[in-house]
mmCIF file of C-alpha atoms in Angstrom:
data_model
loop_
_atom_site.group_PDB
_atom_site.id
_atom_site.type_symbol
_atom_site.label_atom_id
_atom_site.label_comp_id
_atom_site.label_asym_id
_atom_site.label_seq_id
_atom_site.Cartn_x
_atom_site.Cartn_y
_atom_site.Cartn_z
ATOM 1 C CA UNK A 1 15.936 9.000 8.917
ATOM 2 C CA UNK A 2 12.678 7.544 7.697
ATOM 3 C CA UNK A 3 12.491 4.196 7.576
ATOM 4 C CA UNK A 4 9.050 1.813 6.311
ATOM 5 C CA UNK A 5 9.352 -1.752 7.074
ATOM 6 C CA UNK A 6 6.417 -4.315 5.671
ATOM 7 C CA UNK A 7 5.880 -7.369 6.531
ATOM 8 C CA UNK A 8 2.432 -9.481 6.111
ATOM 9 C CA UNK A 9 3.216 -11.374 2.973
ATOM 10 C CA UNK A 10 2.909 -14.727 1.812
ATOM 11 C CA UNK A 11 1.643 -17.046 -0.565
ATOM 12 C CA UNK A 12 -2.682 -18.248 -0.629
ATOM 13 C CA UNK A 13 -5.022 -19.693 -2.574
ATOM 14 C CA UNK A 14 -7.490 -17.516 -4.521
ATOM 15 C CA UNK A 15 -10.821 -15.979 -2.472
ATOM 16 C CA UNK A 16 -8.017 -15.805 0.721
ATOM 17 C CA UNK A 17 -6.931 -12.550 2.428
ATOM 18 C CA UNK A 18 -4.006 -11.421 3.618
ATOM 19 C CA UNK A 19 -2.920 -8.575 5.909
ATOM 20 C CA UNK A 20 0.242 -6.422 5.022
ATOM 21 C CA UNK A 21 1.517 -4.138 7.673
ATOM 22 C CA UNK A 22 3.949 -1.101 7.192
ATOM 23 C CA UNK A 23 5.560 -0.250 10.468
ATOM 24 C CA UNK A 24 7.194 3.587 9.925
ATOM 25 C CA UNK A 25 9.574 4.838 11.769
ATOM 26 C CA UNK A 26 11.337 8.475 11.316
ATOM 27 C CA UNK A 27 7.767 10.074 10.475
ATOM 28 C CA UNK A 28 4.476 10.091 11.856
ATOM 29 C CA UNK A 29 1.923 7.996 9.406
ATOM 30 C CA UNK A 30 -0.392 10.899 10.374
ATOM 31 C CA UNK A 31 1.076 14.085 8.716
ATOM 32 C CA UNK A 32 1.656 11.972 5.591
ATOM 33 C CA UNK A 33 0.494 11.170 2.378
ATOM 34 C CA UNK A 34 0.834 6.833 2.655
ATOM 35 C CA UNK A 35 0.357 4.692 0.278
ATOM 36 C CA UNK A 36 0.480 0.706 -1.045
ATOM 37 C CA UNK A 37 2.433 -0.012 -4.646
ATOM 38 C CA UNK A 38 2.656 -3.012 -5.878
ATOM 39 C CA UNK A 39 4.790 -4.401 -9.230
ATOM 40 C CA UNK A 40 4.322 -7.820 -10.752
ATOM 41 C CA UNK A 41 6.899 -9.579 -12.628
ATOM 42 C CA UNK A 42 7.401 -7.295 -15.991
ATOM 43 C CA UNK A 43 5.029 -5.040 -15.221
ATOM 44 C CA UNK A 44 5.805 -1.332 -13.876
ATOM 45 C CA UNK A 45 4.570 -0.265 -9.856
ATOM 46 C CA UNK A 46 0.929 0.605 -9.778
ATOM 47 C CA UNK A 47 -0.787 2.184 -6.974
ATOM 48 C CA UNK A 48 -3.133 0.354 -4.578
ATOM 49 C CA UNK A 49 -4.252 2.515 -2.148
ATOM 50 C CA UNK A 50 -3.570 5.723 -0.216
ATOM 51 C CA UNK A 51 -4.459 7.789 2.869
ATOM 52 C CA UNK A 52 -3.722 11.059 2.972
ATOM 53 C CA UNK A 53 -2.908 12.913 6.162
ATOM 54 C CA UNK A 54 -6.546 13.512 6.952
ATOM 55 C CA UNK A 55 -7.588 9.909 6.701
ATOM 56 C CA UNK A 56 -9.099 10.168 3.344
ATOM 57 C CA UNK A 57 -8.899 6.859 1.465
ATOM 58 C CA UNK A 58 -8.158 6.138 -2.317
ATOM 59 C CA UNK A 59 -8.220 2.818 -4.434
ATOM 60 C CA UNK A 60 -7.509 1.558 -8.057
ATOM 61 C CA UNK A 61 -10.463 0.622 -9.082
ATOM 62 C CA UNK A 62 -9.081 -3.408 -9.747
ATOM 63 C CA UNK A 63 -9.171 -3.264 -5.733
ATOM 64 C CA UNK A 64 -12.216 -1.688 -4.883
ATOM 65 C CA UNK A 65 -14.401 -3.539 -2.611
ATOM 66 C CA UNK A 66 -11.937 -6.067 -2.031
ATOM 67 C CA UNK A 67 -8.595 -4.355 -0.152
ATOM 68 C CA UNK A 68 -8.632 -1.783 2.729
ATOM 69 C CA UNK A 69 -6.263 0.995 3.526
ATOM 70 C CA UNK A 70 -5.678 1.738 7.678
ATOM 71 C CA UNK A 71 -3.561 2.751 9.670
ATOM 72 C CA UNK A 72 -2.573 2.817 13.972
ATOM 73 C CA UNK A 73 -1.339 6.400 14.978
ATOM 74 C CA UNK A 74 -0.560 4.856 18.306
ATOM 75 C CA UNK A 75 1.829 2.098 16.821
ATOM 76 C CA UNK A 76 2.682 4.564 13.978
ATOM 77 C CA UNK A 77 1.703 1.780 11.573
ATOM 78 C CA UNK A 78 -0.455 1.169 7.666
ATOM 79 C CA UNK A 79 -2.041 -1.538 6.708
ATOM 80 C CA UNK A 80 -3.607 -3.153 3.507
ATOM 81 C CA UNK A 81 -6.187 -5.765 4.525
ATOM 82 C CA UNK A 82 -6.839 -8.093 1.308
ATOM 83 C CA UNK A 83 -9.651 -10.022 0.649
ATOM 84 C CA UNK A 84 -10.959 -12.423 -1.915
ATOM 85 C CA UNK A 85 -7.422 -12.512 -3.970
ATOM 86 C CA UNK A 86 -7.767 -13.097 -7.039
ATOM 87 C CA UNK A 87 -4.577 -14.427 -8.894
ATOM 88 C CA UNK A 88 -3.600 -11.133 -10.723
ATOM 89 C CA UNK A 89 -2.740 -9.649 -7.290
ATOM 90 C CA UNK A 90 0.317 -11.653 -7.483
ATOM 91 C CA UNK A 91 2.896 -9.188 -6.727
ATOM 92 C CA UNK A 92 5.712 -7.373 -4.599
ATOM 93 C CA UNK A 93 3.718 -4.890 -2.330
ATOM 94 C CA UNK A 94 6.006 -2.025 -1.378
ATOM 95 C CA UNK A 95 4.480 0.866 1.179
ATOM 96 C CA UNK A 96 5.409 4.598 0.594
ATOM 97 C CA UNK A 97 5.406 7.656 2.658
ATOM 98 C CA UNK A 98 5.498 11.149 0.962
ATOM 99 C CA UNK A 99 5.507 14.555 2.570
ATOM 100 C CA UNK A 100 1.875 14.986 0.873
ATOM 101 C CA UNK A 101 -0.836 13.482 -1.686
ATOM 102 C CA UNK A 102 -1.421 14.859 -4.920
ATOM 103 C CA UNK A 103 -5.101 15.116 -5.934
ATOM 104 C CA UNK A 104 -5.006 12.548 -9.446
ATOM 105 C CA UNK A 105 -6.861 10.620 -11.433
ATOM 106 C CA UNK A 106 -4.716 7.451 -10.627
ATOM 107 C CA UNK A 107 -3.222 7.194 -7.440
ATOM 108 C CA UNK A 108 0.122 5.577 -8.829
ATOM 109 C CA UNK A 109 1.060 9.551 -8.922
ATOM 110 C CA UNK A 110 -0.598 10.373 -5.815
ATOM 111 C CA UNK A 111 2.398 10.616 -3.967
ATOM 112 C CA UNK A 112 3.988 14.509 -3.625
ATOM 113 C CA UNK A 113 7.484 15.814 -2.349
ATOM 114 C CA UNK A 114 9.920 13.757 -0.655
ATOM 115 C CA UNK A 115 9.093 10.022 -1.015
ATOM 116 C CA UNK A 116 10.639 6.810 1.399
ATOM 117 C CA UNK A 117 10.326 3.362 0.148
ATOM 118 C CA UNK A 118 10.114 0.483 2.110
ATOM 119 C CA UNK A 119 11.591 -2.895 0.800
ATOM 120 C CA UNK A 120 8.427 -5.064 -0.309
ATOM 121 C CA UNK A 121 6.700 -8.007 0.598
ATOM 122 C CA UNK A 122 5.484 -10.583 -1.781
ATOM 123 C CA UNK A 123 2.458 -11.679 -2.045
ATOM 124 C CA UNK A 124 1.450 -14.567 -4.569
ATOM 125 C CA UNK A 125 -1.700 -16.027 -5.435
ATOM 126 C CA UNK A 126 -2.460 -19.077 -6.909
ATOM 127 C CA UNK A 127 -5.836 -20.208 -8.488
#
């Protein structure tokens, strides 16, 4: 059973970073599509970032520049390093694992096949 588990979350003041970290277990991060959603308050999920199985990175462009996408093969682990927050960032961050990436224009569709969910962490940022 795959399982994603974030953690990383937390509350700062704006031009802060933050470091989210999705531990998977059930899957190898490596031989799939992975990915960081987020979903403020009334809004619907958006995508972040991705890496697909060969380690190609993807970002919205309201992150570019500012967030990075990694991940640890070794500790089977992504991560979403945030810098300079800005208030509008404020959300829950949720990591995803699909089976593979789709090739689109906006990576809130990237992912392809089976998906897994992990919980969320929030992360709120105040001016």
């Amino acid at each position: 059973q795959v399982q994603l588990v974030e953690s990383g979350g937390g509350s700062v003041q704006a031009g802060e970073s933050l470091r989210l970290s999705c531990h998977v277990s059930g899957d190898a991060v490596s031989d799939s599509c992975m990915g960081w959603f987020r979903q403020a308050a009334g809004k619907d999920r958006e995508g972040v970032a991705t890496m697909n199985s060969g380690g190609v990175e993807r970002y919205s462009d309201f992150v570019k520049g500012r967030f990075t996408i990694s991940r640890d093969t070794n500790k089977n682990t992504l991560f979403l390093q945030m810098d300079n927050l800005k208030p509008e960032d404020t959300a829950m961050y949720y990591c995803a694992l699909s089976q593979y990436c789709h090739v689109t224009t906006d990576i809130s569709y990237a992912l392809g096949g089976e998906k897994f969910w992990g919980q969320g962490t929030q992360v709120t940022v105040s001016s």
